[in-house]
mmCIF file of C-alpha atoms and ligand atoms in Angstrom:
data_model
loop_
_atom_site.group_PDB
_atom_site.id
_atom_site.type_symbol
_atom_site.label_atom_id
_atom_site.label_comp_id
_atom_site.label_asym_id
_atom_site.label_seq_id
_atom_site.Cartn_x
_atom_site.Cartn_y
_atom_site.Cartn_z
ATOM 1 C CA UNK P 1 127.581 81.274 90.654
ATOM 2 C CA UNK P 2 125.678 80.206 94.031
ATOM 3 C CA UNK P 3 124.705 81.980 96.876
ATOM 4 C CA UNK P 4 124.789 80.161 99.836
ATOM 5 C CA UNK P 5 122.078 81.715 102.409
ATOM 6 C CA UNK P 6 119.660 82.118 104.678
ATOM 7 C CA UNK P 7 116.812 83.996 105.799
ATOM 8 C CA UNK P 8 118.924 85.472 108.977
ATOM 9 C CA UNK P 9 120.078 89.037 109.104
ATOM 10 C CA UNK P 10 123.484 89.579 106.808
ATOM 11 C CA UNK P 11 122.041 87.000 104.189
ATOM 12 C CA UNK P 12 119.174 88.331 103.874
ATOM 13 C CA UNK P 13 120.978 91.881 102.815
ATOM 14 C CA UNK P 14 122.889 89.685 100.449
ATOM 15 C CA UNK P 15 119.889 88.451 98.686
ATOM 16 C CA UNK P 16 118.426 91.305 98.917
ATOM 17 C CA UNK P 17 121.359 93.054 96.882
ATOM 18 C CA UNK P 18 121.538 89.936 94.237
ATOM 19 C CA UNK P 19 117.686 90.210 93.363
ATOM 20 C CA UNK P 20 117.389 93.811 93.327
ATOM 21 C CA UNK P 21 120.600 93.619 90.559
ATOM 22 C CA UNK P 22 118.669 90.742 89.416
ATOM 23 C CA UNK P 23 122.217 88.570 89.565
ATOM 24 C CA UNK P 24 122.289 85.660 87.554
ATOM 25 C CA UNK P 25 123.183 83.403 90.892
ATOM 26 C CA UNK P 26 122.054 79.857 91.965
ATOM 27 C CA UNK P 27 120.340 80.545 95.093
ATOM 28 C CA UNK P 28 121.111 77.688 98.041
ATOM 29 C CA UNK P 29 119.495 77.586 101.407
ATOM 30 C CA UNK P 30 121.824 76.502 103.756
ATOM 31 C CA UNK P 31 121.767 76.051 107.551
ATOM 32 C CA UNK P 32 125.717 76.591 107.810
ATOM 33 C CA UNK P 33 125.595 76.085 112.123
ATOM 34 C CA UNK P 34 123.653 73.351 112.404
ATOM 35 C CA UNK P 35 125.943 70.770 113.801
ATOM 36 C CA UNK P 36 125.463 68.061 111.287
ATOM 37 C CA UNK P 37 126.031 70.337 108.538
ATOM 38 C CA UNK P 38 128.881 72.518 109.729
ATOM 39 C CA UNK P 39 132.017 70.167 108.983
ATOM 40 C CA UNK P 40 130.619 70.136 105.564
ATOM 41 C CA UNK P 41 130.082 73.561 104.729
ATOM 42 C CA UNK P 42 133.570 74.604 106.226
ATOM 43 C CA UNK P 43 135.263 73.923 102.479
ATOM 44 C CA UNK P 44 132.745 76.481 101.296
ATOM 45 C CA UNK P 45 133.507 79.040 104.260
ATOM 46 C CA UNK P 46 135.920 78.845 107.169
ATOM 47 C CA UNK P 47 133.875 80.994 109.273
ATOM 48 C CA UNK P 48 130.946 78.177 108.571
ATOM 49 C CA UNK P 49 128.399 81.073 108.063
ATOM 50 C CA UNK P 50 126.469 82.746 105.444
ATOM 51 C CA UNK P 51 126.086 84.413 103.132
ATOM 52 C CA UNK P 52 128.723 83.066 100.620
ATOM 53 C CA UNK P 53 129.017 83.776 96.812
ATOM 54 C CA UNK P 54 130.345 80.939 94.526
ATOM 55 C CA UNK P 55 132.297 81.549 91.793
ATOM 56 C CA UNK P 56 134.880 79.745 89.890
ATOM 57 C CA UNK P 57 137.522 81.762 90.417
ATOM 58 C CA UNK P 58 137.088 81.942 94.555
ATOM 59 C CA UNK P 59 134.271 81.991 97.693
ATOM 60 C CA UNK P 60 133.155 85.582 98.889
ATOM 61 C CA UNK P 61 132.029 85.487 102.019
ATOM 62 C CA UNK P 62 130.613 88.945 103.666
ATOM 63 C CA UNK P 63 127.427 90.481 102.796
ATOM 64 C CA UNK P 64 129.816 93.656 101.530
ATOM 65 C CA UNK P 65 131.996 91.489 99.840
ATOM 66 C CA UNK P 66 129.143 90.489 97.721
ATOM 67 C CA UNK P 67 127.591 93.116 97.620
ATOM 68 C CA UNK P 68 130.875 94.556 95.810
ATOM 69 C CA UNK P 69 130.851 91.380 93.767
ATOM 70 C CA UNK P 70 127.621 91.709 92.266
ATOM 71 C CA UNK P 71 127.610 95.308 91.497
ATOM 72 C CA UNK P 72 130.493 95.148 89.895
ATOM 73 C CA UNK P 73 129.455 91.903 87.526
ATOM 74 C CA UNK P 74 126.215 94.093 86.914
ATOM 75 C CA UNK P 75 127.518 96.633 85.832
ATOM 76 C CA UNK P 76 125.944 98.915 88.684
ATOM 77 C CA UNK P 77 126.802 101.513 90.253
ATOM 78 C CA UNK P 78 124.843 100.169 93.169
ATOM 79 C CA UNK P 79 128.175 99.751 94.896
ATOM 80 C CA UNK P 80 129.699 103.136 94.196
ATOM 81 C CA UNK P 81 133.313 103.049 93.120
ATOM 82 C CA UNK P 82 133.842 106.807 92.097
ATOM 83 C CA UNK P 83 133.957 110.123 94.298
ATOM 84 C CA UNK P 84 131.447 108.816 96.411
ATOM 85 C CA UNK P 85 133.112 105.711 97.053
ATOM 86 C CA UNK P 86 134.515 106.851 100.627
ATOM 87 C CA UNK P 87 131.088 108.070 101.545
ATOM 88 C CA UNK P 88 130.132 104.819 101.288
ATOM 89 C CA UNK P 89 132.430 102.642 102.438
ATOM 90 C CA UNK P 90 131.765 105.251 105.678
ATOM 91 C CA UNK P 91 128.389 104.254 106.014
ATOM 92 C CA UNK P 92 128.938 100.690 105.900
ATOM 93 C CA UNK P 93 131.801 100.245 108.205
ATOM 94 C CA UNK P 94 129.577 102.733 110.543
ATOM 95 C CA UNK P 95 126.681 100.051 110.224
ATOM 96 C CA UNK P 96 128.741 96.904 111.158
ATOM 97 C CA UNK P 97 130.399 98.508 113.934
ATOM 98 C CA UNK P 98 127.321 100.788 115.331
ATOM 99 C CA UNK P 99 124.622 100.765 114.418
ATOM 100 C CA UNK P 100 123.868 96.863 113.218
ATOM 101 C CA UNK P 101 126.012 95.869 116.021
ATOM 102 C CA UNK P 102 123.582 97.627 118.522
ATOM 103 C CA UNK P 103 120.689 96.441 116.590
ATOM 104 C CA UNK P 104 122.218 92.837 116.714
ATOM 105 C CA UNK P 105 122.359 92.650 120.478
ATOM 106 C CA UNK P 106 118.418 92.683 120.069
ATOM 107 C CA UNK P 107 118.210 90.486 117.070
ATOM 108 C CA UNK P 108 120.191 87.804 118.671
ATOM 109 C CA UNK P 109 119.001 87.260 122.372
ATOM 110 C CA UNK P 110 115.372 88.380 121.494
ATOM 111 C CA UNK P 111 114.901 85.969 117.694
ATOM 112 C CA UNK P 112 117.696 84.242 117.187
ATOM 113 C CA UNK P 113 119.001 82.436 120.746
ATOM 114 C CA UNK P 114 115.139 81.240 122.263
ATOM 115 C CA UNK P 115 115.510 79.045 119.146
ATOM 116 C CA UNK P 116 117.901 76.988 120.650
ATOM 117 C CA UNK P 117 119.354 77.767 124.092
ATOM 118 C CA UNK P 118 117.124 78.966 127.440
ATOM 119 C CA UNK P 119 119.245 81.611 128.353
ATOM 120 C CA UNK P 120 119.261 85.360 127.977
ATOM 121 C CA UNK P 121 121.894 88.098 128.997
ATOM 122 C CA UNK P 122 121.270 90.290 132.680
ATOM 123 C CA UNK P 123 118.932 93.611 131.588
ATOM 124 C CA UNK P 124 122.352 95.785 131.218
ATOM 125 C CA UNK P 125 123.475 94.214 128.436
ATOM 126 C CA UNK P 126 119.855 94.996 126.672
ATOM 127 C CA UNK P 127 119.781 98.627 128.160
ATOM 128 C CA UNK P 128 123.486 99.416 127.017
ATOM 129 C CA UNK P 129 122.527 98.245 123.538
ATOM 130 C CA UNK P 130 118.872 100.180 123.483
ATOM 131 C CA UNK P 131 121.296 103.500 124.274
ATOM 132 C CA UNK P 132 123.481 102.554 121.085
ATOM 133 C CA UNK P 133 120.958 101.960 118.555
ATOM 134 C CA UNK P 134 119.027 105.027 119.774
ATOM 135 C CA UNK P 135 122.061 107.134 119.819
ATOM 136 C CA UNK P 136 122.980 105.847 116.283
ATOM 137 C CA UNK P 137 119.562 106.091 114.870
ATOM 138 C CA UNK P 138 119.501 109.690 116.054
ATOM 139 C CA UNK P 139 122.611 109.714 113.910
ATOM 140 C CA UNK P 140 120.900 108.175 110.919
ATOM 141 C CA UNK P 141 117.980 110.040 111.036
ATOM 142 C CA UNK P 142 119.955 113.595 110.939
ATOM 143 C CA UNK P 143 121.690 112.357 108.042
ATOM 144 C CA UNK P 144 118.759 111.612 106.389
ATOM 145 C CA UNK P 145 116.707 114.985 107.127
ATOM 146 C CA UNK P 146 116.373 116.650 103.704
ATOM 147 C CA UNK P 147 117.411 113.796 100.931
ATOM 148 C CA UNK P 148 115.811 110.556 99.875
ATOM 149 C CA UNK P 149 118.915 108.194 99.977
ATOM 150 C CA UNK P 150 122.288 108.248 102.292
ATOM 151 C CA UNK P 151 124.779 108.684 99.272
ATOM 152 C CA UNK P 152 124.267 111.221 96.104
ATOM 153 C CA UNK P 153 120.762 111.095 97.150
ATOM 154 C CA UNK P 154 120.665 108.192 95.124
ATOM 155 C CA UNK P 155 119.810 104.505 96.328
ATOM 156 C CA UNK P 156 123.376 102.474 97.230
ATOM 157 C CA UNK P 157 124.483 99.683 99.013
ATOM 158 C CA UNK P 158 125.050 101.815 101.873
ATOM 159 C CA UNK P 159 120.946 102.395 101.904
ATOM 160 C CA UNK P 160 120.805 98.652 102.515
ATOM 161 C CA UNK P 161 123.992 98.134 105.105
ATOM 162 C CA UNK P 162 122.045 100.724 107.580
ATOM 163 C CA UNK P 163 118.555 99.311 107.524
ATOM 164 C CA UNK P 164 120.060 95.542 107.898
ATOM 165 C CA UNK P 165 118.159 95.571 111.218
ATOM 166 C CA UNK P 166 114.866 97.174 110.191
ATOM 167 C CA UNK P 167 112.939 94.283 109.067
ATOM 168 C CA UNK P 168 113.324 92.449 111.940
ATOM 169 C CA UNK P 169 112.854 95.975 114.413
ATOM 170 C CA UNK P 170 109.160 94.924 115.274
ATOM 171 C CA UNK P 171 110.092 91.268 116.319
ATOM 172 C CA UNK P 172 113.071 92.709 118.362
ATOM 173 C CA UNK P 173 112.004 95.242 119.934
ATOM 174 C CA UNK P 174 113.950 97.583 118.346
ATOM 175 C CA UNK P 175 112.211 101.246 118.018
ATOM 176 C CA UNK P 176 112.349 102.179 114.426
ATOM 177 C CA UNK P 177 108.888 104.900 114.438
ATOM 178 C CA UNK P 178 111.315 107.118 117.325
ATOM 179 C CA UNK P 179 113.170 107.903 114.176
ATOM 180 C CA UNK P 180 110.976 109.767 111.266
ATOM 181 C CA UNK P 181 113.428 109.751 108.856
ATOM 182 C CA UNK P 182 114.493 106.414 109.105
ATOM 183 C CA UNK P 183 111.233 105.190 109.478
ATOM 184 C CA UNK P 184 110.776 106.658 105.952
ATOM 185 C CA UNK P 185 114.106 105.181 104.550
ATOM 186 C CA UNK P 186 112.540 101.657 106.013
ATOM 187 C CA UNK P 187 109.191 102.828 103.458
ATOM 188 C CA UNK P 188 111.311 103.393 100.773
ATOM 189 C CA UNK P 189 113.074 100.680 100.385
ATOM 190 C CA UNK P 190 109.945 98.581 101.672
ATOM 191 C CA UNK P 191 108.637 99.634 98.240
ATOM 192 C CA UNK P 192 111.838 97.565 96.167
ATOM 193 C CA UNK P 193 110.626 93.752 95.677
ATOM 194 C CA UNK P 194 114.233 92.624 96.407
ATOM 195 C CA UNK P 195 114.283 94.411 99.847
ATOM 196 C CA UNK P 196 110.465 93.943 100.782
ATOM 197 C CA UNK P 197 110.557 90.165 100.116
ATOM 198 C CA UNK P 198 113.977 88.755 98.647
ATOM 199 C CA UNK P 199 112.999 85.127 99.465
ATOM 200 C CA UNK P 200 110.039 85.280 97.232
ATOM 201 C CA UNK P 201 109.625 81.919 95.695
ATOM 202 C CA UNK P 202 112.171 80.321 97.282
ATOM 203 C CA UNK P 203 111.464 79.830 101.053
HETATM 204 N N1 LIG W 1 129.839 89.493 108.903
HETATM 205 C C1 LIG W 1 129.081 88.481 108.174
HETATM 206 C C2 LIG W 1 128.115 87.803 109.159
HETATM 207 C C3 LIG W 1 127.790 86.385 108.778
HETATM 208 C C4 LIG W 1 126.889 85.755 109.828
HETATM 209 O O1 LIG W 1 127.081 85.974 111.051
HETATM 210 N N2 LIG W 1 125.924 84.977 109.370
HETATM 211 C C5 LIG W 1 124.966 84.376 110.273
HETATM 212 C C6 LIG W 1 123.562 84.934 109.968
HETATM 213 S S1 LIG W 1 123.471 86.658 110.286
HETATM 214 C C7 LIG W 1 124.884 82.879 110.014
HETATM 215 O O2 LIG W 1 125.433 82.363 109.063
HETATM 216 N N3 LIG W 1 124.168 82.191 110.885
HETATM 217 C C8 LIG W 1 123.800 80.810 110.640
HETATM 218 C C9 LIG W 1 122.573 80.718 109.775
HETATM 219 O O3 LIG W 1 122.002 81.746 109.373
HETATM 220 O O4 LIG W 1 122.155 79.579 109.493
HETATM 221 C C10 LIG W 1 128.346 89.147 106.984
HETATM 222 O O5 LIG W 1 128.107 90.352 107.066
HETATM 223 O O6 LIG W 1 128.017 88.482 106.003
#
């Protein structure tokens, strides 16, 4: 198996996942965007992004899709599958559409865009997003008052899909210290290898 990737926001959860299971994947850097390297990598994904998981049967492409992937090849219950299945599958689908897409407003314009275009959005569209990801984090952190992890207080995947943003907070701009609880989930999972630094060795 390979996993196509790079050190951007939703691969970097999939490595993450695939070290901390310690997955027995080919890791590939890939730049899937960069213009003379998109028409290539469109066989591997339509959506010409990453991550993607190789296998021989078929591509995965989705951090969650992975995520699924490799718990399931692990034998983990890392990706929960019994009662607490729903729970989680709640969290996660509450991260891409809340939470990580608040968080992403910041990641993009602020990290990601200076790279290559001189252009940034009119302050609304920053202000509108700073309301959403404090909202949401004030949803996050109440969850989070009085247990360790979001799900069985036990660490999941859904642990991961909520603090997608957090390691890249400080760059963004995005206030993560507002939110105590949070702030500790960040310290937890800061102490995992695979979250901490999941391109150890292979930048
Ligand atoms: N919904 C997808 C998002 C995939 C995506 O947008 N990937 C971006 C990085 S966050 C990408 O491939 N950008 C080009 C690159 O990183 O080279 C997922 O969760 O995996």
């Amino acid at each position: 198996m390979k996993l196509y990737y790079s050190q951007n926001l939703n691969p970097r959860v999939a490595v993450a996942v695939a070290r901390h299971l310690g997955s027995p994947v080919d890791y590939i850097a890939a730049a899937p965007m960069a213009p003379d390297q998109q028409e290539a990598f469109r066989p591997i994904n339509p959506n010409t992004r990453v991550p993607v998981l190789t296998t021989k049967a078929r591509n995965y492409w989705e951090a969650d899709a992975i995520a699924c992937k490799l718990s399931a090849l692990a034998g983990s219950d890392f990706w929960r599958t019994g009662d607490s299945h729903p729970e989680m599958i709640m969290w996660i689908s509450w991260a891409a559409y809340h939470l990580n897409s608040a968080g992403g407003v910041y990641y993009f314009w602020k990290l990601i865009a200076p790279q290559f275009m001189d252009f940034q959005p009119e302050q609304p569209v920053f202000d509108e997003a700073m309301r959403d990801w404090r909202q949401f984090m004030g949803i996050l952190d109440s969850q989070l008052q009085g247990r360790k992890w979001l799900v069985d207080d036990r660490l999941s995947y859904a642990d991961f899909r909520v603090a997608t943003c957090f390691p890249f907070a400080a760059a963004a701009g995005l206030p993560l210290a507002d939110f105590p609880q949070a702030q500790r989930l960040a310290d937890q999972l800061n102490q995992l290898d695979a979250w901490r630094d999941p391109f150890a060795g292979r930048r």
